[in-house]
PDB file of C-alpha atoms (C1' of nucleotides) and ligand atoms in Angstrom:
ATOM      1  CA  MET A   1     -25.391 -13.469  10.391  1.00 65.00           C
ATOM      2  CA  HIS A   2     -26.129 -15.908   7.939  1.00 91.00           C
ATOM      3  CA  VAL A   3     -23.670 -16.370   4.716  1.00 95.00           C
ATOM      4  CA  ARG A   4     -25.051 -16.414   1.236  1.00 97.00           C
ATOM      5  CA  ASN A   5     -23.575 -18.195  -1.978  1.00 97.00           C
ATOM      6  CA  THR A   6     -23.603 -15.483  -4.375  1.00 98.00           C
ATOM      7  CA  LYS A   7     -22.539 -15.122  -8.149  1.00 97.00           C
ATOM      8  CA  SER A   8     -19.693 -12.594  -7.460  1.00 98.00           C
ATOM      9  CA  LYS A   9     -18.184 -15.046  -4.498  1.00 98.00           C
ATOM     10  CA  SER A  10     -17.898 -17.974  -6.673  1.00 98.00           C
ATOM     11  CA  LEU A  11     -16.405 -15.921  -9.706  1.00 98.00           C
ATOM     12  CA  ILE A  12     -13.660 -14.932  -7.565  1.00 98.00           C
ATOM     13  CA  LEU A  13     -13.457 -17.735  -5.330  1.00 98.00           C
ATOM     14  CA  GLU A  14     -12.734 -19.635  -8.479  1.00 98.00           C
ATOM     15  CA  THR A  15     -10.433 -17.048  -9.683  1.00 98.00           C
ATOM     16  CA  LEU A  16      -8.465 -17.503  -6.890  1.00 98.00           C
ATOM     17  CA  LYS A  17      -8.136 -21.088  -6.988  1.00 97.00           C
ATOM     18  CA  ASN A  18      -7.457 -21.189 -11.050  1.00 96.00           C
ATOM     19  CA  SER A  19      -4.409 -18.839 -10.272  1.00 95.00           C
ATOM     20  CA  LYS A  20      -1.322 -20.810  -9.339  1.00 92.00           C
ATOM     21  CA  GLN A  21      -0.007 -17.513  -8.326  1.00 94.00           C
ATOM     22  CA  ALA A  22      -1.234 -14.820  -5.753  1.00 97.00           C
ATOM     23  CA  VAL A  23      -3.579 -12.267  -7.448  1.00 98.00           C
ATOM     24  CA  SER A  24      -4.146  -8.374  -6.979  1.00 98.00           C
ATOM     25  CA  HIS A  25      -7.587  -6.722  -7.067  1.00 98.00           C
ATOM     26  CA  GLU A  26      -6.485  -5.446 -10.237  1.00 97.00           C
ATOM     27  CA  LYS A  27      -6.054  -8.579 -12.300  1.00 98.00           C
ATOM     28  CA  ILE A  28      -9.261 -10.515 -10.618  1.00 98.00           C
ATOM     29  CA  GLN A  29     -11.041  -7.023 -12.224  1.00 98.00           C
ATOM     30  CA  ALA A  30      -9.271  -7.727 -15.561  1.00 97.00           C
ATOM     31  CA  GLU A  31     -10.321 -10.964 -15.615  1.00 97.00           C
ATOM     32  CA  LEU A  32     -13.989 -10.701 -14.409  1.00 97.00           C
ATOM     33  CA  GLY A  33     -14.681  -7.583 -16.540  1.00 96.00           C
ATOM     34  CA  GLU A  34     -17.059  -5.309 -15.295  1.00 94.00           C
ATOM     35  CA  SER A  35     -19.529  -8.085 -14.309  1.00 95.00           C
ATOM     36  CA  VAL A  36     -18.495  -7.496 -10.767  1.00 98.00           C
ATOM     37  CA  ASP A  37     -18.446  -4.319  -8.996  1.00 98.00           C
ATOM     38  CA  ARG A  38     -14.621  -3.083  -7.848  1.00 98.00           C
ATOM     39  CA  ALA A  39     -15.849  -2.443  -4.097  1.00 98.00           C
ATOM     40  CA  THR A  40     -17.477  -5.765  -4.398  1.00 98.00           C
ATOM     41  CA  ILE A  41     -14.330  -7.682  -5.498  1.00 98.00           C
ATOM     42  CA  TYR A  42     -12.641  -5.786  -2.405  1.00 98.00           C
ATOM     43  CA  ARG A  43     -15.377  -6.517  -0.234  1.00 98.00           C
ATOM     44  CA  VAL A  44     -15.142 -10.580  -1.272  1.00 98.00           C
ATOM     45  CA  LEU A  45     -11.820 -10.864  -0.745  1.00 98.00           C
ATOM     46  CA  ASN A  46     -11.515  -9.546   2.832  1.00 98.00           C
ATOM     47  CA  ARG A  47     -14.465 -11.666   3.958  1.00 98.00           C
ATOM     48  CA  PHE A  48     -12.334 -14.506   2.132  1.00 97.00           C
ATOM     49  CA  CYS A  49      -9.486 -13.404   4.427  1.00 96.00           C
ATOM     50  CA  GLU A  50     -11.398 -13.404   7.641  1.00 95.00           C
ATOM     51  CA  GLU A  51     -13.423 -16.606   6.961  1.00 94.00           C
ATOM     52  CA  GLY A  52      -9.999 -18.127   6.274  1.00 93.00           C
ATOM     53  CA  ILE A  53     -10.841 -19.217   2.773  1.00 94.00           C
ATOM     54  CA  ALA A  54      -7.721 -16.911   1.445  1.00 96.00           C
ATOM     55  CA  HIS A  55      -4.743 -15.043   2.608  1.00 94.00           C
ATOM     56  CA  ARG A  56      -3.809 -11.546   1.880  1.00 97.00           C
ATOM     57  CA  ILE A  57      -0.362 -10.473   1.746  1.00 97.00           C
ATOM     58  CA  THR A  58       0.933  -6.840   1.076  1.00 98.00           C
ATOM     59  CA  GLY A  59       3.088  -6.463  -1.571  1.00 98.00           C
ATOM     60  CA  ASP A  60       6.615  -4.491  -1.636  1.00 97.00           C
ATOM     61  CA  ASP A  61       4.966  -2.641  -4.093  1.00 97.00           C
ATOM     62  CA  GLY A  62       2.684  -1.560  -1.154  1.00 97.00           C
ATOM     63  CA  LYS A  63      -0.587  -3.577  -3.009  1.00 98.00           C
ATOM     64  CA  GLN A  64      -2.468  -6.396  -1.791  1.00 98.00           C
ATOM     65  CA  TYR A  65      -2.420  -9.748  -3.403  1.00 98.00           C
ATOM     66  CA  PHE A  66      -4.534 -12.853  -2.636  1.00 98.00           C
ATOM     67  CA  ALA A  67      -3.980 -16.267  -2.507  1.00 96.00           C
ATOM     68  CA  ALA A  68      -6.655 -19.289  -1.662  1.00 95.00           C
ATOM     69  CA  CYS A  69      -5.629 -21.381   1.232  1.00 91.00           C
ATOM     70  CA  LEU A  70      -4.770 -24.540   0.105  1.00 84.00           C
ATOM     71  CA  LYS A  71      -2.939 -26.220   2.581  1.00 80.00           C
ATOM     72  CA  CYS A  72      -4.323 -24.597   5.483  1.00 80.00           C
ATOM     73  CA  GLN A  73      -6.976 -27.363   7.275  1.00 71.00           C
ATOM     74  CA  GLY A  74      -9.806 -26.409   9.883  1.00 67.00           C
ATOM     75  CA  LYS A  75      -8.777 -23.478  11.838  1.00 67.00           C
ATOM     76  CA  GLU A  76      -4.811 -23.703  11.431  1.00 75.00           C
ATOM     77  CA  HIS A  77      -3.669 -21.033   9.630  1.00 82.00           C
ATOM     78  CA  ARG A  78       0.084 -20.552   9.245  1.00 84.00           C
ATOM     79  CA  HIS A  79       1.406 -18.699   5.967  1.00 87.00           C
ATOM     80  CA  ASN A  80       5.098 -18.290   6.954  1.00 90.00           C
ATOM     81  CA  HIS A  81       6.418 -18.601   3.763  1.00 93.00           C
ATOM     82  CA  LEU A  82       7.976 -15.882   1.380  1.00 95.00           C
ATOM     83  CA  HIS A  83       6.627 -14.480  -1.811  1.00 97.00           C
ATOM     84  CA  PHE A  84       8.351 -13.394  -4.881  1.00 97.00           C
ATOM     85  CA  ARG A  85       7.664 -10.674  -7.182  1.00 98.00           C
ATOM     86  CA  CYS A  86       9.134 -10.179 -10.789  1.00 97.00           C
ATOM     87  CA  LEU A  87       9.660  -6.825 -11.310  1.00 95.00           C
ATOM     88  CA  ASN A  88       9.472  -7.323 -15.256  1.00 94.00           C
ATOM     89  CA  CYS A  89       6.149  -9.299 -15.732  1.00 95.00           C
ATOM     90  CA  GLY A  90       4.624  -8.407 -12.402  1.00 95.00           C
ATOM     91  CA  LYS A  91       3.430 -11.992 -11.080  1.00 96.00           C
ATOM     92  CA  VAL A  92       3.499 -12.741  -7.360  1.00 97.00           C
ATOM     93  CA  GLU A  93       4.074 -16.250  -6.145  1.00 95.00           C
ATOM     94  CA  CYS A  94       4.303 -18.143  -2.626  1.00 93.00           C
ATOM     95  CA  LEU A  95       7.889 -19.920  -2.255  1.00 93.00           C
ATOM     96  CA  PRO A  96       7.576 -22.994  -0.875  1.00 89.00           C
ATOM     97  CA  ASN A  97       9.921 -22.761   2.086  1.00 85.00           C
ATOM     98  CA  GLU A  98       8.794 -22.275   5.399  1.00 88.00           C
ATOM     99  CA  ILE A  99      10.581 -19.356   7.072  1.00 88.00           C
ATOM    100  CA  GLU A 100      11.201 -19.840  10.689  1.00 88.00           C
ATOM    101  CA  LEU A 101      10.447 -16.671  12.615  1.00 89.00           C
ATOM    102  CA  LYS A 102      12.769 -15.654  15.522  1.00 89.00           C
ATOM    103  CA  LEU A 103      11.741 -12.966  17.643  1.00 94.00           C
ATOM    104  CA  PRO A 104      13.696 -11.521  20.564  1.00 94.00           C
ATOM    105  CA  ALA A 105      11.672 -11.925  23.883  1.00 94.00           C
ATOM    106  CA  GLY A 106       8.386 -10.494  24.802  1.00 96.00           C
ATOM    107  CA  TYR A 107       7.197  -9.912  21.122  1.00 96.00           C
ATOM    108  CA  ARG A 108       3.704 -11.695  20.308  1.00 96.00           C
ATOM    109  CA  PRO A 109       3.773 -12.438  16.325  1.00 95.00           C
ATOM    110  CA  ALA A 110       0.435 -12.035  14.668  1.00 94.00           C
ATOM    111  CA  ASN A 111       1.054 -12.128  11.103  1.00 95.00           C
ATOM    112  CA  PHE A 112       4.094 -12.641   8.753  1.00 96.00           C
ATOM    113  CA  ASN A 113       4.422 -10.776   5.796  1.00 96.00           C
ATOM    114  CA  GLY A 114       7.686 -11.645   3.216  1.00 96.00           C
ATOM    115  CA  PHE A 115       8.584 -10.689  -0.268  1.00 97.00           C
ATOM    116  CA  ILE A 116      11.552 -10.932  -2.559  1.00 97.00           C
ATOM    117  CA  SER A 117      11.036  -8.848  -5.511  1.00 97.00           C
ATOM    118  CA  GLY A 118      13.524  -9.542  -8.603  1.00 97.00           C
ATOM    119  CA  HIS A 119      13.223 -11.105 -11.826  1.00 96.00           C
ATOM    120  CA  CYS A 120      11.605 -14.644 -12.451  1.00 96.00           C
ATOM    121  CA  PRO A 121      13.196 -17.392 -14.529  1.00 96.00           C
ATOM    122  CA  ALA A 122      11.331 -16.219 -17.595  1.00 96.00           C
ATOM    123  CA  CYS A 123      12.409 -12.819 -17.552  1.00 94.00           C
ATOM    124  CA  ALA A 124      15.934 -13.062 -16.329  1.00 88.00           C
TER     125      ALA A 124
ATOM    126  CA  MET B   1      24.350  16.639 -11.557  1.00 67.00           C
ATOM    127  CA  HIS B   2      26.064  17.966  -8.404  1.00 92.00           C
ATOM    128  CA  VAL B   3      24.365  17.072  -5.228  1.00 95.00           C
ATOM    129  CA  ARG B   4      23.771  20.196  -2.568  1.00 97.00           C
ATOM    130  CA  ASN B   5      23.656  20.359   1.096  1.00 97.00           C
ATOM    131  CA  THR B   6      20.187  22.037   1.632  1.00 98.00           C
ATOM    132  CA  LYS B   7      18.144  22.319   5.266  1.00 97.00           C
ATOM    133  CA  SER B   8      15.411  19.722   4.768  1.00 98.00           C
ATOM    134  CA  LYS B   9      18.083  17.024   3.984  1.00 98.00           C
ATOM    135  CA  SER B  10      19.947  17.598   7.021  1.00 98.00           C
ATOM    136  CA  LEU B  11      16.937  17.528   9.195  1.00 98.00           C
ATOM    137  CA  ILE B  12      15.457  14.584   7.501  1.00 98.00           C
ATOM    138  CA  LEU B  13      18.577  12.752   7.863  1.00 98.00           C
ATOM    139  CA  GLU B  14      19.079  13.708  11.409  1.00 98.00           C
ATOM    140  CA  THR B  15      15.626  12.212  11.963  1.00 98.00           C
ATOM    141  CA  LEU B  16      16.409   9.445  10.704  1.00 98.00           C
ATOM    142  CA  LYS B  17      19.727   8.562  12.715  1.00 97.00           C
ATOM    143  CA  ASN B  18      18.141   9.996  16.065  1.00 96.00           C
ATOM    144  CA  SER B  19      15.187   7.332  15.456  1.00 95.00           C
ATOM    145  CA  LYS B  20      16.065   3.904  16.738  1.00 92.00           C
ATOM    146  CA  GLN B  21      13.417   2.753  14.729  1.00 94.00           C
ATOM    147  CA  ALA B  22      12.274   2.617  11.007  1.00 97.00           C
ATOM    148  CA  VAL B  23       9.951   6.031  10.394  1.00 98.00           C
ATOM    149  CA  SER B  24       7.065   6.517   8.030  1.00 98.00           C
ATOM    150  CA  HIS B  25       6.609   9.773   6.203  1.00 98.00           C
ATOM    151  CA  GLU B  26       4.070  10.634   8.595  1.00 97.00           C
ATOM    152  CA  LYS B  27       6.283  10.205  11.544  1.00 98.00           C
ATOM    153  CA  ILE B  28       9.124  12.841  10.082  1.00 98.00           C
ATOM    154  CA  GLN B  29       6.365  15.387   9.014  1.00 98.00           C
ATOM    155  CA  ALA B  30       5.100  15.303  12.505  1.00 97.00           C
ATOM    156  CA  GLU B  31       8.619  15.694  13.951  1.00 97.00           C
ATOM    157  CA  LEU B  32       9.553  18.520  11.432  1.00 97.00           C
ATOM    158  CA  GLY B  33       6.056  20.220  11.763  1.00 96.00           C
ATOM    159  CA  GLU B  34       5.390  22.506   8.530  1.00 94.00           C
ATOM    160  CA  SER B  35       9.147  23.743   8.005  1.00 95.00           C
ATOM    161  CA  VAL B  36       9.764  21.070   5.483  1.00 98.00           C
ATOM    162  CA  ASP B  37       7.117  20.657   2.592  1.00 98.00           C
ATOM    163  CA  ARG B  38       5.465  17.190   2.099  1.00 98.00           C
ATOM    164  CA  ALA B  39       6.416  16.835  -1.298  1.00 98.00           C
ATOM    165  CA  THR B  40       9.934  17.479  -0.456  1.00 98.00           C
ATOM    166  CA  ILE B  41      10.322  15.019   2.417  1.00 98.00           C
ATOM    167  CA  TYR B  42       9.173  12.052   0.169  1.00 98.00           C
ATOM    168  CA  ARG B  43      11.691  13.332  -2.665  1.00 98.00           C
ATOM    169  CA  VAL B  44      14.428  13.159  -0.389  1.00 98.00           C
ATOM    170  CA  LEU B  45      13.721  10.019   1.301  1.00 98.00           C
ATOM    171  CA  ASN B  46      13.701   8.564  -2.253  1.00 98.00           C
ATOM    172  CA  ARG B  47      17.465  10.279  -2.974  1.00 98.00           C
ATOM    173  CA  PHE B  48      18.500   9.286   0.209  1.00 97.00           C
ATOM    174  CA  CYS B  49      17.596   5.426  -1.145  1.00 96.00           C
ATOM    175  CA  GLU B  50      19.078   5.820  -4.474  1.00 95.00           C
ATOM    176  CA  GLU B  51      22.251   7.513  -2.774  1.00 94.00           C
ATOM    177  CA  GLY B  52      22.240   4.411  -0.352  1.00 93.00           C
ATOM    178  CA  ILE B  53      22.170   6.539   2.763  1.00 94.00           C
ATOM    179  CA  ALA B  54      18.849   4.949   3.776  1.00 96.00           C
ATOM    180  CA  HIS B  55      16.516   1.878   3.108  1.00 94.00           C
ATOM    181  CA  ARG B  56      13.226   1.511   2.058  1.00 97.00           C
ATOM    182  CA  ILE B  57      10.822  -1.210   3.755  1.00 97.00           C
ATOM    183  CA  THR B  58       7.343  -1.405   2.944  1.00 98.00           C
ATOM    184  CA  GLY B  59       5.196  -2.532   5.478  1.00 98.00           C
ATOM    185  CA  ASP B  60       2.579  -5.101   5.783  1.00 97.00           C
ATOM    186  CA  ASP B  61       0.197  -2.160   6.386  1.00 97.00           C
ATOM    187  CA  GLY B  62       1.129  -0.937   2.645  1.00 97.00           C
ATOM    188  CA  LYS B  63       3.329   2.256   3.893  1.00 98.00           C
ATOM    189  CA  GLN B  64       6.642   3.270   3.411  1.00 98.00           C
ATOM    190  CA  TYR B  65       9.164   3.189   6.282  1.00 98.00           C
ATOM    191  CA  PHE B  66      12.381   4.645   6.046  1.00 98.00           C
ATOM    192  CA  ALA B  67      15.924   3.655   8.143  1.00 96.00           C
ATOM    193  CA  ALA B  68      19.351   4.727   8.036  1.00 95.00           C
ATOM    194  CA  CYS B  69      21.659   2.303   6.337  1.00 91.00           C
ATOM    195  CA  LEU B  70      24.356   1.808   9.734  1.00 84.00           C
ATOM    196  CA  LYS B  71      26.068  -0.996   8.994  1.00 80.00           C
ATOM    197  CA  CYS B  72      25.824  -0.720   5.276  1.00 81.00           C
ATOM    198  CA  GLN B  73      29.828   0.438   4.327  1.00 72.00           C
ATOM    199  CA  GLY B  74      30.647   1.234   0.711  1.00 67.00           C
ATOM    200  CA  LYS B  75      28.405   0.128  -2.077  1.00 68.00           C
ATOM    201  CA  GLU B  76      27.628  -3.316   0.034  1.00 76.00           C
ATOM    202  CA  HIS B  77      23.987  -3.030   0.671  1.00 82.00           C
ATOM    203  CA  ARG B  78      22.517  -5.944   2.323  1.00 84.00           C
ATOM    204  CA  HIS B  79      19.304  -5.741   4.340  1.00 87.00           C
ATOM    205  CA  ASN B  80      18.242  -8.902   4.702  1.00 90.00           C
ATOM    206  CA  HIS B  81      16.529  -8.776   7.778  1.00 93.00           C
ATOM    207  CA  LEU B  82      12.993  -8.798   8.869  1.00 95.00           C
ATOM    208  CA  HIS B  83      11.152  -5.949  10.657  1.00 97.00           C
ATOM    209  CA  PHE B  84       8.445  -5.760  13.139  1.00 97.00           C
ATOM    210  CA  ARG B  85       5.419  -3.971  13.475  1.00 97.00           C
ATOM    211  CA  CYS B  86       3.678  -3.408  16.524  1.00 97.00           C
ATOM    212  CA  LEU B  87      -0.257  -3.805  16.085  1.00 95.00           C
ATOM    213  CA  ASN B  88      -0.595  -1.361  18.973  1.00 94.00           C
ATOM    214  CA  CYS B  89       1.903   1.549  19.178  1.00 94.00           C
ATOM    215  CA  GLY B  90       2.578   1.397  15.609  1.00 95.00           C
ATOM    216  CA  LYS B  91       6.265   1.081  15.789  1.00 96.00           C
ATOM    217  CA  VAL B  92       8.740  -0.270  13.334  1.00 97.00           C
ATOM    218  CA  GLU B  93      11.684  -1.778  13.938  1.00 95.00           C
ATOM    219  CA  CYS B  94      14.944  -3.848  12.288  1.00 93.00           C
ATOM    220  CA  LEU B  95      15.346  -7.362  13.727  1.00 93.00           C
ATOM    221  CA  PRO B  96      18.674  -8.342  14.056  1.00 89.00           C
ATOM    222  CA  ASN B  97      18.738 -11.737  12.436  1.00 85.00           C
ATOM    223  CA  GLU B  98      19.467 -11.842   9.011  1.00 88.00           C
ATOM    224  CA  ILE B  99      17.189 -13.924   6.781  1.00 88.00           C
ATOM    225  CA  GLU B 100      19.011 -16.657   4.167  1.00 88.00           C
ATOM    226  CA  LEU B 101      17.283 -16.090   1.040  1.00 89.00           C
ATOM    227  CA  LYS B 102      16.323 -19.614  -0.366  1.00 89.00           C
ATOM    228  CA  LEU B 103      15.071 -19.373  -4.039  1.00 94.00           C
ATOM    229  CA  PRO B 104      14.480 -22.307  -6.607  1.00 94.00           C
ATOM    230  CA  ALA B 105      16.643 -21.897  -9.761  1.00 95.00           C
ATOM    231  CA  GLY B 106      16.558 -19.556 -12.204  1.00 96.00           C
ATOM    232  CA  TYR B 107      15.067 -16.741  -9.939  1.00 96.00           C
ATOM    233  CA  ARG B 108      17.400 -13.698  -9.722  1.00 96.00           C
ATOM    234  CA  PRO B 109      16.533 -11.521  -6.328  1.00 95.00           C
ATOM    235  CA  ALA B 110      16.920  -7.873  -5.913  1.00 94.00           C
ATOM    236  CA  ASN B 111      15.227  -6.700  -2.918  1.00 95.00           C
ATOM    237  CA  PHE B 112      14.067  -8.397   0.392  1.00 96.00           C
ATOM    238  CA  ASN B 113      11.313  -6.804   2.258  1.00 97.00           C
ATOM    239  CA  GLY B 114      10.055  -8.870   5.244  1.00 96.00           C
ATOM    240  CA  PHE B 115       7.494  -8.006   7.993  1.00 96.00           C
ATOM    241  CA  ILE B 116       6.395  -9.494  10.870  1.00 97.00           C
ATOM    242  CA  SER B 117       3.207  -7.642  12.750  1.00 97.00           C
ATOM    243  CA  GLY B 118       1.985  -8.361  16.133  1.00 96.00           C
ATOM    244  CA  HIS B 119       2.569  -6.596  19.429  1.00 96.00           C
ATOM    245  CA  CYS B 120       5.843  -5.241  20.857  1.00 96.00           C
ATOM    246  CA  PRO B 121       7.006  -6.197  24.540  1.00 96.00           C
ATOM    247  CA  ALA B 122       5.734  -3.007  26.021  1.00 96.00           C
ATOM    248  CA  CYS B 123       2.300  -3.348  24.438  1.00 94.00           C
ATOM    249  CA  ALA B 124       1.816  -7.379  24.999  1.00 88.00           C
TER     250      ALA B 124
ATOM    251  C1'  DA C   1      28.951  39.258  -7.356  1.00 85.95           C
ATOM    252  C1'  DT C   2      26.905  36.643 -10.753  1.00 85.95           C
ATOM    253  C1'  DA C   3      25.485  32.432 -13.085  1.00 85.95           C
ATOM    254  C1'  DT C   4      23.838  27.797 -13.313  1.00 85.95           C
ATOM    255  C1'  DT C   5      20.446  24.494 -11.986  1.00 85.95           C
ATOM    256  C1'  DA C   6      19.421  21.349  -7.855  1.00 85.95           C
ATOM    257  C1'  DT C   7      16.050  21.488  -5.115  1.00 85.95           C
ATOM    258  C1'  DT C   8      11.860  23.647  -2.713  1.00 85.95           C
ATOM    259  C1'  DG C   9       6.961  24.768  -2.364  1.00 85.95           C
ATOM    260  C1'  DC C  10       2.440  24.370  -3.647  1.00 85.95           C
ATOM    261  C1'  DG C  11      -1.448  22.632  -5.673  1.00 85.95           C
ATOM    262  C1'  DA C  12      -3.105  19.268  -8.838  1.00 85.95           C
ATOM    263  C1'  DT C  13      -2.819  14.361  -9.790  1.00 85.95           C
ATOM    264  C1'  DT C  14      -2.726   9.333  -9.619  1.00 85.95           C
ATOM    265  C1'  DA C  15      -3.343   5.168  -7.343  1.00 85.95           C
ATOM    266  C1'  DT C  16      -5.177   1.872  -4.100  1.00 85.95           C
ATOM    267  C1'  DA C  17      -8.751   0.860  -1.032  1.00 85.95           C
ATOM    268  C1'  DT C  18     -12.803   2.103   1.787  1.00 85.95           C
ATOM    269  C1'  DC C  19     -17.375   4.051   3.116  1.00 85.95           C
ATOM    270  C1'  DG C  20     -22.597   5.058   2.876  1.00 85.95           C
ATOM    271  C1'  DC C  21     -26.688   4.118   1.252  1.00 85.95           C
ATOM    272  C1'  DA C  22     -30.418   2.888  -1.372  1.00 85.95           C
ATOM    273  C1'  DT C  23     -31.313  -1.792  -4.427  1.00 85.95           C
ATOM    274  C1'  DT C  24     -31.131  -6.457  -5.094  1.00 85.95           C
ATOM    275  C1'  DA C  25     -31.299 -10.823  -4.255  1.00 85.95           C
ATOM    276  C1'  DA C  26     -29.963 -15.512  -1.547  1.00 85.95           C
ATOM    277  C1'  DT C  27     -32.426 -18.044   2.212  1.00 85.95           C
ATOM    278  C1'  DA C  28     -35.406 -18.937   5.753  1.00 85.95           C
ATOM    279  C1'  DA C  29     -39.977 -18.679   7.159  1.00 85.95           C
ATOM    280  C1'  DA C  30     -45.117 -19.108   6.497  1.00 85.95           C
TER     281       DA C  30
ATOM    282  C1'  DT D   1     -45.015 -21.268  -3.655  1.00 85.95           C
ATOM    283  C1'  DT D   2     -45.185 -17.039  -1.907  1.00 85.95           C
ATOM    284  C1'  DT D   3     -43.484 -13.713   1.663  1.00 85.95           C
ATOM    285  C1'  DA D   4     -40.259 -11.560   4.841  1.00 85.95           C
ATOM    286  C1'  DT D   5     -35.406 -11.157   6.152  1.00 85.95           C
ATOM    287  C1'  DT D   6     -31.031  -9.004   5.418  1.00 85.95           C
ATOM    288  C1'  DA D   7     -26.676 -10.421   3.492  1.00 85.95           C
ATOM    289  C1'  DA D   8     -24.415  -8.998  -0.400  1.00 85.95           C
ATOM    290  C1'  DT D   9     -24.337  -5.598  -4.167  1.00 85.95           C
ATOM    291  C1'  DG D  10     -23.782  -1.394  -7.119  1.00 85.95           C
ATOM    292  C1'  DC D  11     -22.319   2.937  -7.474  1.00 85.95           C
ATOM    293  C1'  DG D  12     -20.676   7.214  -6.524  1.00 85.95           C
ATOM    294  C1'  DA D  13     -18.000   9.451  -2.929  1.00 85.95           C
ATOM    295  C1'  DT D  14     -14.342   9.600   0.302  1.00 85.95           C
ATOM    296  C1'  DA D  15      -9.965   8.250   2.692  1.00 85.95           C
ATOM    297  C1'  DT D  16      -5.023   7.891   2.244  1.00 85.95           C
ATOM    298  C1'  DA D  17      -0.280   7.636   0.360  1.00 85.95           C
ATOM    299  C1'  DA D  18       2.729   8.750  -2.883  1.00 85.95           C
ATOM    300  C1'  DT D  19       4.222  11.274  -7.172  1.00 85.95           C
ATOM    301  C1'  DC D  20       4.210  15.288 -10.585  1.00 85.95           C
ATOM    302  C1'  DG D  21       4.396  19.565 -13.132  1.00 85.95           C
ATOM    303  C1'  DC D  22       6.203  24.216 -12.660  1.00 85.95           C
ATOM    304  C1'  DA D  23       7.635  28.629 -11.051  1.00 85.95           C
ATOM    305  C1'  DA D  24      10.458  30.322  -7.268  1.00 85.95           C
ATOM    306  C1'  DT D  25      14.189  29.761  -4.338  1.00 85.95           C
ATOM    307  C1'  DA D  26      18.841  29.068  -2.755  1.00 85.95           C
ATOM    308  C1'  DA D  27      23.535  25.711  -3.001  1.00 85.95           C
ATOM    309  C1'  DT D  28      27.469  26.047  -5.297  1.00 85.95           C
ATOM    310  C1'  DA D  29      31.044  26.880  -9.004  1.00 85.95           C
ATOM    311  C1'  DT D  30      33.027  30.362 -11.532  1.00 85.95           C
TER     312       DT D  30
HETATM  313 MN1  LIG E 201      -4.986 -20.084   5.107  1.00 85.95          MN
HETATM  314 MN1  LIG E 202      22.140  -0.033   3.146  1.00 85.95          MN
HETATM  315 ZN1  LIG E 203       8.701 -12.366 -14.826  1.00 85.95          ZN
HETATM  316 ZN1  LIG E 204       3.952  -1.340  20.547  1.00 85.95          ZN
END
DNA sequence: ATATTATTGCGATTATATCGCATTAATAAA
DNA sequence: TTTATTAATGCGATATAATCGCAATAATAT
């Protein structure tokens, strides 16, 4: 299955990389306007996640947010960090601190998804 | 605004209390059958959260789960614990360990929502 | 017993995300 | 360069979770 480089892909990847925050589909659509179809954006984002170019986080608002993998090198993907969502301005950011996952015996973790919602410095 | 005790309310509260896991709307509806309306279940759960009888957690699957507040006494509600969702059997449980929320200066936290998904001991 | 109104049931609606399928276009092959 | 292959796209339909409007019901105060 040969991957192809398309206009949509590069536009979306650029948007992800340019943003210092995690972005929702809505945000990307707004950024790109009608130049890229809604379904295409979803599909490209899903592919990015599969390919390990981006990671997906499910917000405590139930929506999906995406962020480019910056520190992940090779096939090592670990995203054990929290995210902050501002209840006022809506922005979502990756927090620096890594979270140590402590699980009772027998549990096999596959993914971590953590959110703190509240008010960011600009909105507090 | 006087709160009233209704059949739906007690049925749903009982379901919450009897369950050792966090439950979704779907689960409650299945438990209660058609005796309680879908919208009513949602509304009762929302009221429980407002009243501090239950707490809501948004799963990394984007769905809402609810658990009765057991250790919360009075108006002190702190739910800084992680949840585990099994990718195979779908169950969601509250994990014992409390998470310490470290935020950069200026951030005002309001709510914590954390999930680890993977495989539970029974499914691993 | 009666009045008040919180709560319910039901259908319609919103919101987020995915799917099916014909068409387009990126890349490989000739 | 031209042609063939098929990954990726556009568009409308569909799926799923949750909320809303409003008339009817029923819990509680009087
Ligand atoms: Mn990564
Ligand atoms: Mn509580
Ligand atoms: Zn803000
Ligand atoms: Zn399981």
